[in-house]
Amino acid sequence: MKVTIVYDNEVKSRNLKGGWGFSSLIETARAPSILFDTGADSITLLHNMEELGIDAKSIGIIAISHAHGDHTGGLRGILEVNKEAEIYVPASFRGTIPGRKVTTVTEPLQISEEVFSTGELKGVEQSLAVKTEKGILVMVGCSHPGVGEIIDAASKFGKVHGVIGGFRGFRDFNRLSGLSLI
């Protein structure tokens, strides 16, 4: 399993562009690659994908955590390049994506053999739970429902070993005890 941060506020390489928002690529052995969120704009997203050697056309699934622009802004651009990817959006996502298989997520569901959605939590955001050799790795957008609630929802798929993504408004550091990756 491999996670590549594609879009973030900070970058470690001069060749990458930073921007307010988040996107990551999740690659597992038994599933198509998954783009989780699309950052705030297509230009930065597609530039970083090219710099990171990610073929936008090879992405099999695009999952959107929640409908805020810093997580959906690059969606139009990636859809123009990739005509085949399946889309998973939370029920609170408004808008249409014509000509695509779109799954509206309300309840927990299996996306692929090793990847699950927590379902839309508190009517605003879904997170992904990825099965790894070490346990469940939770991919979050901003954590609007709360990190604790997201960890609880993801733990239905196995023991959580790590969380990657935004921790908006987070202060309950005891909820992170026992995690090996944050």
Short mmCIF file of C-alpha atoms in Angstrom, two decimals:
data_model
loop_
_atom_site.label_atom_id
_atom_site.label_comp_id
_atom_site.label_asym_id
_atom_site.label_seq_id
_atom_site.Cartn_x
_atom_site.Cartn_y
_atom_site.Cartn_z
CA MET A 1 0.00 0.00 0.00
CA LYS A 2 1.25 3.46 -0.88
CA VAL A 3 -0.16 6.91 -0.13
CA THR A 4 1.14 9.93 -2.04
CA ILE A 5 0.16 13.42 -0.93
CA VAL A 6 -0.60 15.21 -4.19
CA TYR A 7 -1.95 18.56 -2.96
CA ASP A 8 -1.25 20.23 0.36
CA ASN A 9 -0.47 23.60 1.92
CA GLU A 10 3.22 22.79 2.17
CA VAL A 11 5.55 21.05 -0.24
CA LYS A 12 8.98 19.49 0.24
CA SER A 13 10.08 19.73 -3.39
CA ARG A 14 10.61 22.93 -5.38
CA ASN A 15 8.98 21.23 -8.37
CA LEU A 16 5.64 20.86 -6.55
CA LYS A 17 3.09 23.62 -6.04
CA GLY A 18 1.46 24.16 -2.68
CA GLY A 19 -2.04 25.43 -2.12
CA TRP A 20 -4.81 25.54 0.43
CA GLY A 21 -6.48 22.15 0.19
CA PHE A 22 -5.80 18.44 0.14
CA SER A 23 -5.53 15.51 -2.25
CA SER A 24 -3.85 12.13 -1.96
CA LEU A 25 -3.40 9.07 -4.14
CA ILE A 26 -4.00 5.69 -2.52
CA GLU A 27 -2.51 2.65 -4.23
CA THR A 28 -3.19 -0.87 -2.96
CA ALA A 29 -2.27 -4.27 -4.37
CA ARG A 30 -5.82 -5.41 -5.11
CA ALA A 31 -7.67 -2.28 -6.17
CA PRO A 32 -7.60 0.48 -8.74
CA SER A 33 -5.77 3.61 -7.61
CA ILE A 34 -7.93 6.04 -5.66
CA LEU A 35 -7.64 9.82 -5.74
CA PHE A 36 -8.97 11.06 -2.42
CA ASP A 37 -10.04 14.69 -2.80
CA THR A 38 -8.80 17.01 -5.53
CA GLY A 39 -7.39 20.08 -3.78
CA ALA A 40 -8.55 23.61 -4.52
CA ASP A 41 -7.72 23.90 -8.22
CA SER A 42 -7.05 21.79 -11.29
CA ILE A 43 -3.86 23.55 -12.37
CA THR A 44 -2.00 22.73 -9.15
CA LEU A 45 -3.49 19.23 -8.90
CA LEU A 46 -2.56 18.23 -12.46
CA HIS A 47 0.87 19.89 -12.23
CA ASN A 48 1.71 17.98 -9.03
CA MET A 49 0.43 14.72 -10.48
CA GLU A 50 2.71 15.15 -13.49
CA GLU A 51 5.70 16.04 -11.27
CA LEU A 52 5.01 12.98 -9.09
CA GLY A 53 4.76 10.67 -12.11
CA ILE A 54 1.05 9.99 -11.60
CA ASP A 55 -0.90 9.27 -14.78
CA ALA A 56 -4.24 11.00 -14.29
CA LYS A 57 -5.85 8.65 -16.81
CA SER A 58 -4.91 5.59 -14.75
CA ILE A 59 -6.90 6.59 -11.66
CA GLY A 60 -9.80 4.18 -11.22
CA ILE A 61 -11.71 5.86 -8.40
CA ILE A 62 -12.11 9.43 -7.19
CA ALA A 63 -13.50 9.81 -3.68
CA ILE A 64 -14.49 13.21 -2.32
CA SER A 65 -14.46 13.66 1.46
CA HIS A 66 -16.75 16.69 1.58
CA ALA A 67 -18.08 19.46 -0.62
CA HIS A 68 -15.73 22.30 0.34
CA GLY A 69 -13.80 23.94 -2.49
CA ASP A 70 -10.36 23.16 -1.05
CA HIS A 71 -11.21 19.46 -1.52
CA THR A 72 -13.25 19.63 -4.74
CA GLY A 73 -11.67 22.47 -6.73
CA GLY A 74 -9.59 20.17 -8.93
CA LEU A 75 -12.45 17.78 -9.71
CA ARG A 76 -13.49 19.34 -13.02
CA GLY A 77 -9.93 19.29 -14.36
CA ILE A 78 -9.23 15.67 -13.42
CA LEU A 79 -12.58 14.60 -14.93
CA GLU A 80 -11.64 16.29 -18.21
CA VAL A 81 -8.46 14.19 -18.36
CA ASN A 82 -9.81 10.96 -16.86
CA LYS A 83 -13.03 9.85 -18.55
CA GLU A 84 -13.36 6.47 -16.80
CA ALA A 85 -12.96 6.90 -13.02
CA GLU A 86 -15.84 5.96 -10.74
CA ILE A 87 -16.83 8.73 -8.32
CA TYR A 88 -17.78 8.44 -4.63
CA VAL A 89 -19.28 11.55 -3.02
CA PRO A 90 -20.98 12.13 0.32
CA ALA A 91 -24.74 12.67 0.20
CA SER A 92 -24.26 16.36 1.08
CA PHE A 93 -22.33 16.89 -2.19
CA ARG A 94 -24.41 19.03 -4.52
CA GLY A 95 -23.98 19.03 -8.25
CA THR A 96 -23.97 16.53 -11.05
CA ILE A 97 -21.23 14.62 -12.80
CA PRO A 98 -22.78 13.61 -16.11
CA GLY A 99 -21.71 10.46 -17.88
CA ARG A 100 -20.06 8.91 -14.81
CA LYS A 101 -20.80 6.15 -12.39
CA VAL A 102 -21.38 8.17 -9.24
CA THR A 103 -22.03 6.54 -5.88
CA THR A 104 -23.65 8.80 -3.30
CA VAL A 105 -22.41 7.69 0.10
CA THR A 106 -24.64 7.79 3.16
CA GLU A 107 -23.77 4.62 5.07
CA PRO A 108 -20.45 2.73 5.42
CA LEU A 109 -19.61 0.79 2.29
CA GLN A 110 -16.85 -1.19 0.65
CA ILE A 111 -15.24 0.67 -2.25
CA SER A 112 -12.70 -2.02 -3.15
CA GLU A 113 -11.21 -5.12 -1.58
CA GLU A 114 -9.05 -3.12 0.84
CA VAL A 115 -10.78 0.29 0.97
CA PHE A 116 -13.98 1.28 2.76
CA SER A 117 -15.94 4.48 3.28
CA THR A 118 -16.98 5.38 6.81
CA GLY A 119 -20.21 6.66 5.32
CA GLU A 120 -21.16 10.30 5.56
CA LEU A 121 -20.67 11.32 9.19
CA LYS A 122 -22.73 14.14 10.75
CA GLY A 123 -24.20 14.91 7.34
CA VAL A 124 -21.00 16.48 6.02
CA GLU A 125 -17.99 14.25 5.41
CA GLN A 126 -16.85 10.73 4.57
CA SER A 127 -13.42 9.31 5.32
CA LEU A 128 -11.70 6.26 3.90
CA ALA A 129 -10.49 3.23 5.86
CA VAL A 130 -7.69 1.36 4.12
CA LYS A 131 -6.72 -2.15 5.26
CA THR A 132 -2.95 -2.51 5.64
CA GLU A 133 -0.68 -5.11 7.21
CA LYS A 134 -0.51 -2.92 10.34
CA GLY A 135 -4.24 -2.32 10.60
CA ILE A 136 -6.60 0.35 9.32
CA LEU A 137 -5.16 3.57 7.92
CA VAL A 138 -7.77 6.32 7.98
CA MET A 139 -7.69 8.99 5.27
CA VAL A 140 -9.58 12.13 6.30
CA GLY A 141 -10.43 15.39 4.57
CA CYS A 142 -10.81 18.06 7.26
CA SER A 143 -12.32 15.89 10.02
CA HIS A 144 -15.39 18.13 10.36
CA PRO A 145 -17.31 15.34 12.16
CA GLY A 146 -14.45 15.08 14.70
CA VAL A 147 -11.37 12.88 14.68
CA GLY A 148 -12.79 10.70 17.46
CA GLU A 149 -16.02 10.01 15.60
CA ILE A 150 -14.07 9.23 12.42
CA ILE A 151 -11.73 6.83 14.25
CA ASP A 152 -14.75 5.13 15.85
CA ALA A 153 -16.45 4.74 12.45
CA ALA A 154 -13.27 3.40 10.80
CA SER A 155 -12.63 0.94 13.63
CA LYS A 156 -15.63 -1.06 12.39
CA PHE A 157 -13.28 -2.29 9.64
CA GLY A 158 -10.44 -3.27 12.00
CA LYS A 159 -7.97 -1.84 14.50
CA VAL A 160 -6.96 1.68 13.49
CA HIS A 161 -3.20 2.20 13.35
CA GLY A 162 -2.99 5.63 11.69
CA VAL A 163 -4.72 8.76 10.44
CA ILE A 164 -3.65 10.97 7.51
CA GLY A 165 -5.26 14.27 6.51
CA GLY A 166 -6.74 17.35 8.14
CA PHE A 167 -7.45 17.69 11.85
CA ARG A 168 -9.67 20.78 11.79
CA GLY A 169 -10.40 22.05 15.30
CA PHE A 170 -8.84 18.95 16.90
CA ARG A 171 -7.77 19.11 20.55
CA ASP A 172 -8.53 15.69 22.11
CA PHE A 173 -5.01 14.26 21.83
CA ASN A 174 -5.94 11.26 24.01
CA ARG A 175 -7.92 9.93 21.02
CA LEU A 176 -4.60 9.44 19.21
CA SER A 177 -3.03 7.21 21.85
CA GLY A 178 -2.12 3.82 20.45
CA LEU A 179 -1.85 5.06 16.88
CA SER A 180 1.49 4.52 15.19
CA LEU A 181 1.02 6.99 12.31
CA ILE A 182 -0.40 10.49 12.50
#
